[in-house]
mmCIF file of C-alpha atoms and ligand atoms in Angstrom:
data_model
loop_
_atom_site.group_PDB
_atom_site.id
_atom_site.type_symbol
_atom_site.label_atom_id
_atom_site.label_comp_id
_atom_site.label_asym_id
_atom_site.label_seq_id
_atom_site.Cartn_x
_atom_site.Cartn_y
_atom_site.Cartn_z
ATOM 1 C CA MET A 68 -14.293 21.424 -7.864
ATOM 2 C CA ALA A 69 -16.069 20.542 -4.607
ATOM 3 C CA GLY A 70 -19.556 19.404 -3.998
ATOM 4 C CA ARG A 71 -19.744 16.939 -6.808
ATOM 5 C CA LEU A 72 -21.693 14.502 -4.388
ATOM 6 C CA LYS A 73 -23.540 17.139 -2.495
ATOM 7 C CA GLY A 74 -26.923 15.711 -1.116
ATOM 8 C CA LYS A 75 -25.888 12.047 -1.806
ATOM 9 C CA VAL A 76 -25.788 9.333 0.857
ATOM 10 C CA ALA A 77 -22.851 6.971 0.157
ATOM 11 C CA LEU A 78 -21.989 3.730 1.789
ATOM 12 C CA VAL A 79 -18.441 2.335 1.561
ATOM 13 C CA THR A 80 -17.318 -1.049 2.507
ATOM 14 C CA ALA A 81 -13.712 -1.865 3.746
ATOM 15 C CA ALA A 82 -13.243 1.931 4.449
ATOM 16 C CA GLY A 83 -10.673 1.295 7.204
ATOM 17 C CA GLN A 84 -7.659 1.437 4.946
ATOM 18 C CA GLY A 85 -6.245 1.565 1.439
ATOM 19 C CA ILE A 86 -8.627 2.134 -1.529
ATOM 20 C CA GLY A 87 -11.763 1.992 0.633
ATOM 21 C CA ARG A 88 -10.490 4.664 2.969
ATOM 22 C CA ALA A 89 -9.418 6.907 0.153
ATOM 23 C CA ILE A 90 -12.859 6.544 -1.539
ATOM 24 C CA ALA A 91 -14.653 7.374 1.872
ATOM 25 C CA GLU A 92 -12.395 10.419 2.304
ATOM 26 C CA ALA A 93 -12.919 11.570 -1.343
ATOM 27 C CA PHE A 94 -16.675 11.076 -1.264
ATOM 28 C CA GLY A 95 -16.870 13.161 1.958
ATOM 29 C CA ALA A 96 -14.726 15.904 0.556
ATOM 30 C CA GLU A 97 -17.096 16.089 -2.408
ATOM 31 C CA GLY A 98 -20.052 16.634 -0.079
ATOM 32 C CA ALA A 99 -21.614 13.173 0.388
ATOM 33 C CA ALA A 100 -22.930 12.012 3.691
ATOM 34 C CA VAL A 101 -20.433 9.029 3.980
ATOM 35 C CA ILE A 102 -21.420 5.811 5.930
ATOM 36 C CA ALA A 103 -17.891 4.344 6.372
ATOM 37 C CA THR A 104 -17.881 0.628 7.306
ATOM 38 C CA ASP A 105 -15.196 -2.035 7.993
ATOM 39 C CA VAL A 106 -14.978 -5.235 9.806
ATOM 40 C CA ASP A 107 -12.264 -3.803 11.928
ATOM 41 C CA THR A 108 -13.695 -0.532 13.604
ATOM 42 C CA GLY A 109 -10.116 0.340 14.895
ATOM 43 C CA LYS A 110 -9.157 1.120 11.323
ATOM 44 C CA LEU A 111 -11.949 3.523 10.989
ATOM 45 C CA LYS A 112 -10.531 5.830 13.708
ATOM 46 C CA GLY A 113 -9.596 9.231 12.380
ATOM 47 C CA LEU A 114 -11.708 8.961 9.373
ATOM 48 C CA LYS A 115 -14.130 11.933 8.868
ATOM 49 C CA ALA A 116 -17.523 10.458 8.000
ATOM 50 C CA LYS A 117 -21.246 10.967 8.791
ATOM 51 C CA LYS A 118 -21.162 7.488 10.335
ATOM 52 C CA SER A 119 -18.389 5.012 11.090
ATOM 53 C CA LEU A 120 -19.756 1.588 11.622
ATOM 54 C CA LYS A 121 -18.753 -2.037 11.943
ATOM 55 C CA LEU A 122 -19.804 -4.129 8.896
ATOM 56 C CA ASP A 123 -18.533 -7.530 8.226
ATOM 57 C CA VAL A 124 -19.625 -8.097 4.581
ATOM 58 C CA ARG A 125 -19.572 -11.873 5.238
ATOM 59 C CA GLN A 126 -22.332 -11.574 7.710
ATOM 60 C CA PRO A 127 -25.844 -11.290 6.039
ATOM 61 C CA LYS A 128 -27.563 -10.335 9.257
ATOM 62 C CA GLU A 129 -25.131 -7.408 9.875
ATOM 63 C CA ILE A 130 -25.851 -6.188 6.310
ATOM 64 C CA ALA A 131 -29.615 -6.476 6.753
ATOM 65 C CA ALA A 132 -29.528 -4.709 10.056
ATOM 66 C CA LEU A 133 -27.484 -1.866 8.464
ATOM 67 C CA ALA A 134 -29.699 -1.438 5.461
ATOM 68 C CA LYS A 135 -32.706 -1.164 7.857
ATOM 69 C CA ALA A 136 -30.879 1.583 9.959
ATOM 70 C CA VAL A 137 -29.721 3.418 6.833
ATOM 71 C CA ASN A 138 -33.123 3.367 5.255
ATOM 72 C CA LYS A 139 -34.781 4.723 8.557
ATOM 73 C CA GLU A 140 -32.217 7.506 9.090
ATOM 74 C CA PHE A 141 -31.310 8.458 5.492
ATOM 75 C CA GLY A 142 -34.321 7.279 3.515
ATOM 76 C CA GLY A 143 -31.946 4.945 1.457
ATOM 77 C CA LEU A 144 -28.521 5.072 -0.317
ATOM 78 C CA ASP A 145 -27.499 7.072 -3.529
ATOM 79 C CA VAL A 146 -24.247 5.395 -3.831
ATOM 80 C CA LEU A 147 -22.948 1.904 -2.805
ATOM 81 C CA ALA A 148 -19.164 1.447 -3.056
ATOM 82 C CA ASN A 149 -18.291 -2.294 -2.713
ATOM 83 C CA VAL A 150 -14.614 -2.286 -1.916
ATOM 84 C CA ALA A 151 -13.920 -5.371 0.484
ATOM 85 C CA GLY A 152 -11.712 -7.963 -1.193
ATOM 86 C CA VAL A 153 -8.857 -10.276 -0.366
ATOM 87 C CA VAL A 154 -5.822 -11.392 -2.529
ATOM 88 C CA HIS A 155 -4.995 -15.119 -2.646
ATOM 89 C CA HIS A 156 -1.433 -15.921 -3.787
ATOM 90 C CA GLY A 157 -0.953 -19.036 -5.844
ATOM 91 C CA THR A 158 -1.977 -20.987 -8.832
ATOM 92 C CA VAL A 159 -5.036 -23.190 -9.433
ATOM 93 C CA LEU A 160 -3.145 -26.166 -7.905
ATOM 94 C CA ASP A 161 -2.086 -24.254 -4.811
ATOM 95 C CA ALA A 162 -5.487 -23.305 -3.496
ATOM 96 C CA THR A 163 -7.625 -25.464 -1.243
ATOM 97 C CA ASP A 164 -11.372 -25.626 -1.536
ATOM 98 C CA GLN A 165 -11.566 -23.440 1.696
ATOM 99 C CA GLU A 166 -9.548 -20.809 0.039
ATOM 100 C CA TRP A 167 -11.736 -20.809 -2.987
ATOM 101 C CA ASP A 168 -14.776 -20.535 -0.688
ATOM 102 C CA PHE A 169 -13.428 -17.851 1.489
ATOM 103 C CA ALA A 170 -12.223 -15.770 -1.582
ATOM 104 C CA PHE A 171 -15.629 -16.176 -3.348
ATOM 105 C CA ASP A 172 -17.485 -15.278 -0.173
ATOM 106 C CA LEU A 173 -15.485 -12.085 0.558
ATOM 107 C CA ASN A 174 -14.814 -10.897 -2.900
ATOM 108 C CA VAL A 175 -18.112 -11.845 -4.735
ATOM 109 C CA ARG A 176 -20.891 -12.878 -2.493
ATOM 110 C CA SER A 177 -20.417 -9.927 -0.202
ATOM 111 C CA MET A 178 -21.277 -7.692 -3.147
ATOM 112 C CA VAL A 179 -24.277 -9.720 -3.888
ATOM 113 C CA ARG A 180 -25.356 -9.339 -0.276
ATOM 114 C CA THR A 181 -24.940 -5.539 -0.097
ATOM 115 C CA VAL A 182 -26.646 -5.172 -3.526
ATOM 116 C CA ARG A 183 -29.520 -7.260 -2.228
ATOM 117 C CA ALA A 184 -29.901 -5.236 0.772
ATOM 118 C CA PHE A 185 -29.590 -1.764 -0.779
ATOM 119 C CA LEU A 186 -30.781 -2.134 -4.363
ATOM 120 C CA PRO A 187 -34.439 -2.377 -3.512
ATOM 121 C CA GLY A 188 -34.401 1.053 -1.720
ATOM 122 C CA MET A 189 -32.589 2.564 -4.760
ATOM 123 C CA LEU A 190 -35.249 1.096 -7.022
ATOM 124 C CA GLU A 191 -38.037 2.586 -4.947
ATOM 125 C CA ARG A 192 -36.349 6.067 -5.267
ATOM 126 C CA GLY A 193 -35.520 5.404 -9.013
ATOM 127 C CA ARG A 194 -31.786 6.292 -8.678
ATOM 128 C CA GLY A 195 -28.595 4.958 -7.468
ATOM 129 C CA SER A 196 -24.960 4.306 -8.425
ATOM 130 C CA ILE A 197 -23.158 1.126 -7.507
ATOM 131 C CA VAL A 198 -19.409 0.966 -7.751
ATOM 132 C CA ASN A 199 -17.764 -2.384 -7.393
ATOM 133 C CA VAL A 200 -14.016 -2.621 -7.108
ATOM 134 C CA ALA A 201 -12.805 -5.489 -9.164
ATOM 135 C CA SER A 202 -9.054 -5.742 -10.537
ATOM 136 C CA VAL A 203 -7.127 -5.795 -13.693
ATOM 137 C CA ALA A 204 -6.151 -9.213 -12.525
ATOM 138 C CA GLY A 205 -9.794 -10.355 -13.395
ATOM 139 C CA MET A 206 -9.159 -9.181 -17.006
ATOM 140 C CA LYS A 207 -5.656 -10.217 -17.889
ATOM 141 C CA GLY A 208 -3.598 -13.337 -16.907
ATOM 142 C CA VAL A 209 -1.595 -12.612 -13.844
ATOM 143 C CA ALA A 210 0.783 -15.337 -12.528
ATOM 144 C CA ASN A 211 -0.096 -16.623 -8.959
ATOM 145 C CA ARG A 212 -3.512 -14.928 -8.917
ATOM 146 C CA ALA A 213 -5.730 -17.837 -9.941
ATOM 147 C CA VAL A 214 -8.332 -17.514 -7.144
ATOM 148 C CA TYR A 215 -8.135 -13.769 -6.969
ATOM 149 C CA ALA A 216 -8.554 -13.364 -10.779
ATOM 150 C CA THR A 217 -11.474 -15.686 -10.935
ATOM 151 C CA THR A 218 -13.320 -13.781 -8.208
ATOM 152 C CA LYS A 219 -12.641 -10.484 -9.781
ATOM 153 C CA ALA A 220 -13.763 -11.708 -13.161
ATOM 154 C CA ALA A 221 -16.979 -12.754 -11.358
ATOM 155 C CA VAL A 222 -17.283 -9.129 -10.043
ATOM 156 C CA VAL A 223 -17.037 -7.886 -13.554
ATOM 157 C CA GLY A 224 -19.925 -10.285 -14.668
ATOM 158 C CA LEU A 225 -22.005 -9.308 -11.612
ATOM 159 C CA THR A 226 -21.470 -5.625 -12.408
ATOM 160 C CA LYS A 227 -22.622 -6.030 -16.048
ATOM 161 C CA SER A 228 -25.586 -8.064 -15.020
ATOM 162 C CA ILE A 229 -26.843 -5.510 -12.580
ATOM 163 C CA ALA A 230 -26.307 -2.690 -15.043
ATOM 164 C CA ALA A 231 -28.313 -4.658 -17.714
ATOM 165 C CA ASP A 232 -31.205 -5.635 -15.445
ATOM 166 C CA TYR A 233 -31.732 -2.158 -14.001
ATOM 167 C CA VAL A 234 -30.700 0.208 -16.674
ATOM 168 C CA GLY A 235 -34.232 1.439 -17.264
ATOM 169 C CA ARG A 236 -34.880 2.121 -13.610
ATOM 170 C CA GLY A 237 -32.359 4.726 -12.849
ATOM 171 C CA ILE A 238 -29.657 2.406 -11.412
ATOM 172 C CA ARG A 239 -26.061 2.428 -12.741
ATOM 173 C CA CYS A 240 -23.356 -0.085 -11.903
ATOM 174 C CA ASN A 241 -19.829 0.173 -12.899
ATOM 175 C CA ALA A 242 -16.660 -1.695 -11.964
ATOM 176 C CA ILE A 243 -13.219 -0.226 -11.233
ATOM 177 C CA CYS A 244 -10.223 -2.511 -12.182
ATOM 178 C CA PRO A 245 -7.069 -1.034 -10.476
ATOM 179 C CA GLY A 246 -3.618 -2.197 -11.358
ATOM 180 C CA THR A 247 -1.015 -2.379 -8.567
ATOM 181 C CA VAL A 248 -1.925 0.227 -5.890
ATOM 182 C CA ASP A 249 0.084 1.168 -2.928
ATOM 183 C CA SER A 250 -2.116 0.119 0.099
ATOM 184 C CA PRO A 251 -1.399 -1.656 3.448
ATOM 185 C CA SER A 252 -2.312 -5.088 2.080
ATOM 186 C CA LEU A 253 0.151 -4.566 -0.797
ATOM 187 C CA ARG A 254 2.851 -3.738 1.706
ATOM 188 C CA ASP A 255 1.875 -6.977 3.528
ATOM 189 C CA ARG A 256 2.170 -8.965 0.250
ATOM 190 C CA ILE A 257 5.541 -7.589 -0.411
ATOM 191 C CA ALA A 258 6.793 -8.512 2.963
ATOM 192 C CA ALA A 259 5.378 -11.873 2.820
ATOM 193 C CA GLN A 260 6.864 -12.454 -0.634
ATOM 194 C CA ALA A 261 10.264 -11.259 0.524
ATOM 195 C CA ALA A 262 10.095 -13.662 3.519
ATOM 196 C CA SER A 263 9.198 -16.598 1.415
ATOM 197 C CA SER A 264 11.537 -15.957 -1.401
ATOM 198 C CA GLY A 265 14.687 -14.708 0.308
ATOM 199 C CA GLN A 266 14.560 -11.410 -1.672
ATOM 200 C CA THR A 267 14.627 -8.097 0.012
ATOM 201 C CA THR A 268 11.418 -6.180 0.207
ATOM 202 C CA ALA A 269 12.990 -3.500 -2.004
ATOM 203 C CA GLU A 270 13.498 -6.221 -4.730
ATOM 204 C CA VAL A 271 9.979 -7.430 -4.427
ATOM 205 C CA GLU A 272 8.598 -4.019 -4.592
ATOM 206 C CA ALA A 273 10.698 -3.295 -7.636
ATOM 207 C CA ALA A 274 9.178 -6.329 -9.342
ATOM 208 C CA PHE A 275 5.684 -4.963 -8.604
ATOM 209 C CA VAL A 276 6.600 -1.663 -9.998
ATOM 210 C CA ALA A 277 8.242 -3.188 -13.101
ATOM 211 C CA ARG A 278 4.887 -4.766 -14.227
ATOM 212 C CA GLN A 279 3.434 -1.263 -14.482
ATOM 213 C CA PRO A 280 4.543 0.486 -17.787
ATOM 214 C CA MET A 281 4.343 3.780 -16.008
ATOM 215 C CA GLY A 282 7.157 2.646 -13.711
ATOM 216 C CA ARG A 283 5.236 3.234 -10.426
ATOM 217 C CA LEU A 284 2.496 1.981 -8.208
ATOM 218 C CA GLY A 285 -1.017 3.604 -8.400
ATOM 219 C CA THR A 286 -2.073 5.716 -5.473
ATOM 220 C CA THR A 287 -5.439 5.167 -3.559
ATOM 221 C CA ALA A 288 -6.324 8.838 -4.223
ATOM 222 C CA GLU A 289 -6.135 8.029 -7.977
ATOM 223 C CA ILE A 290 -8.572 5.117 -7.663
ATOM 224 C CA ALA A 291 -10.806 7.295 -5.323
ATOM 225 C CA ALA A 292 -10.998 10.092 -8.028
ATOM 226 C CA LEU A 293 -12.472 7.614 -10.467
ATOM 227 C CA ALA A 294 -14.930 6.318 -7.820
ATOM 228 C CA VAL A 295 -16.074 9.891 -7.258
ATOM 229 C CA TYR A 296 -16.682 10.319 -11.040
ATOM 230 C CA LEU A 297 -18.747 7.025 -11.167
ATOM 231 C CA ALA A 298 -20.762 7.889 -8.079
ATOM 232 C CA SER A 299 -21.567 11.402 -9.246
ATOM 233 C CA ASP A 300 -24.127 12.506 -11.869
ATOM 234 C CA GLU A 301 -21.129 13.514 -14.120
ATOM 235 C CA SER A 302 -21.142 9.884 -15.234
ATOM 236 C CA ALA A 303 -24.983 9.704 -15.731
ATOM 237 C CA PHE A 304 -24.532 8.072 -19.159
ATOM 238 C CA THR A 305 -22.113 5.500 -17.815
ATOM 239 C CA THR A 306 -23.241 2.071 -16.783
ATOM 240 C CA GLY A 307 -22.019 -1.504 -17.188
ATOM 241 C CA THR A 308 -18.523 -0.299 -17.725
ATOM 242 C CA ILE A 309 -15.220 -1.857 -16.616
ATOM 243 C CA GLN A 310 -12.946 1.178 -15.787
ATOM 244 C CA VAL A 311 -9.342 0.093 -16.043
ATOM 245 C CA ILE A 312 -6.967 2.245 -14.104
ATOM 246 C CA ASP A 313 -3.640 0.483 -14.121
ATOM 247 C CA GLY A 314 -0.657 2.620 -15.338
ATOM 248 C CA GLY A 315 -0.850 0.836 -18.696
ATOM 249 C CA TRP A 316 -0.424 -2.717 -17.331
ATOM 250 C CA SER A 317 -3.128 -4.207 -19.348
ATOM 251 C CA ASN A 318 -2.492 -2.175 -22.481
HETATM 252 N N1 NAD B 1204 -4.086 -2.694 -3.604
HETATM 253 C C1 NAD B 1204 -4.055 -3.025 -4.807
HETATM 254 O O1 NAD B 1204 -3.097 -3.179 -5.526
HETATM 255 C C2 NAD B 1204 -5.375 -3.537 -5.498
HETATM 256 C C3 NAD B 1204 -5.409 -3.697 -6.882
HETATM 257 C C4 NAD B 1204 -6.670 -4.077 -7.577
HETATM 258 C C5 NAD B 1204 -7.759 -4.150 -6.784
HETATM 259 N N2 NAD B 1204 -7.681 -3.942 -5.333
HETATM 260 C C6 NAD B 1204 -8.923 -4.329 -4.663
HETATM 261 O O2 NAD B 1204 -9.232 -3.060 -3.926
HETATM 262 C C7 NAD B 1204 -9.879 -3.432 -2.706
HETATM 263 C C8 NAD B 1204 -9.173 -2.843 -1.563
HETATM 264 O O3 NAD B 1204 -7.827 -3.237 -1.486
HETATM 265 P P1 NAD B 1204 -6.715 -2.380 -0.680
HETATM 266 O O4 NAD B 1204 -5.397 -3.159 -1.030
HETATM 267 O O5 NAD B 1204 -6.852 -0.967 -1.064
HETATM 268 O O6 NAD B 1204 -7.172 -2.574 0.807
HETATM 269 P P2 NAD B 1204 -6.589 -3.364 1.977
HETATM 270 O O7 NAD B 1204 -6.479 -4.884 1.576
HETATM 271 O O8 NAD B 1204 -5.268 -2.838 2.394
HETATM 272 O O9 NAD B 1204 -7.617 -3.167 3.147
HETATM 273 C C9 NAD B 1204 -8.720 -4.051 3.121
HETATM 274 C C10 NAD B 1204 -9.777 -3.526 4.201
HETATM 275 O O10 NAD B 1204 -10.794 -4.488 4.018
HETATM 276 C C11 NAD B 1204 -11.295 -4.789 5.344
HETATM 277 N N3 NAD B 1204 -11.996 -6.032 5.478
HETATM 278 C C12 NAD B 1204 -11.341 -7.224 5.420
HETATM 279 N N4 NAD B 1204 -12.312 -8.228 5.550
HETATM 280 C C13 NAD B 1204 -13.470 -7.529 5.627
HETATM 281 C C14 NAD B 1204 -14.853 -7.980 5.776
HETATM 282 N N5 NAD B 1204 -15.254 -9.213 5.902
HETATM 283 N N6 NAD B 1204 -15.846 -7.010 5.832
HETATM 284 C C15 NAD B 1204 -15.553 -5.682 5.824
HETATM 285 N N7 NAD B 1204 -14.358 -5.216 5.634
HETATM 286 C C16 NAD B 1204 -13.206 -6.162 5.530
HETATM 287 C C17 NAD B 1204 -9.981 -4.704 6.282
HETATM 288 O O11 NAD B 1204 -10.232 -4.545 7.584
HETATM 289 C C18 NAD B 1204 -9.290 -3.447 5.560
HETATM 290 O O12 NAD B 1204 -9.633 -2.317 6.249
HETATM 291 C C19 NAD B 1204 -9.984 -4.987 -2.680
HETATM 292 O O13 NAD B 1204 -11.088 -5.457 -3.260
HETATM 293 C C20 NAD B 1204 -8.858 -5.313 -3.590
HETATM 294 O O14 NAD B 1204 -9.017 -6.629 -4.199
HETATM 295 C C21 NAD B 1204 -6.542 -3.720 -4.757
#
């Protein structure tokens, strides 16, 4: 089935690689006019999108300028996919104040900023779907993910708050909680963990796979398929939900 997002304007953050890129591609394949953004424009090369633009979600001025330009050119957004996020490795005792601040800024406040910039236009038009990428680590205890889990739990709270506040005004807001998904940053984490532990990368990867009861990593396309559903009118009765997609990890 194609055309599930026909006529919709969708903005995706962190669209350069991994889950964000897969979401941007899937939105485009379903007929959306996609505004693909990333802090690293080099990573947007080769991505088919209506617009490919630099956006650092940590920079309020960049977000405000983009919102102005999008509203002028497209009359507003139908779909906002907040994907940008960073994984901190370590326990609560391992993280510095700076690491907490950085993670909260990139994982949580970035979403607050984009919502502040684009939600007013959605409210004016009386429609909009916001899709926030959280993590199953924000729902279940995962070793060495203290900072990450705390920020992703905050994303869950933010998602539910937005859904509750605007449910009567045509706005839906849902979160996706992926398990372990094969992405460039996961490959980086595997390499870093191998380097620090003396294990081979194959051994570290096997440990990541072993925590998924399905015995494999998720794919970015699988996460994107869920994002398409949440962005589309097929999910018109769905808001404030936390959609777990984790190969049975949290079951
Ligand atoms: N990969 C996983 O296993 C997994 C699991 C659960 C949740 N997630 C979440 O999914 C999201 C994407 O993760 P991924 O692993 O697919 O991607 P990734 O980490 O491989 O890529 C991240 C992208 O974000 C961009 N980025 C970094 N800082 C940015 C900024 N300030 N502004 C805009 N863009 C910025 C990077 O340039 C890069 O293109 C993150 O929020 C992550 O926490 C990932």
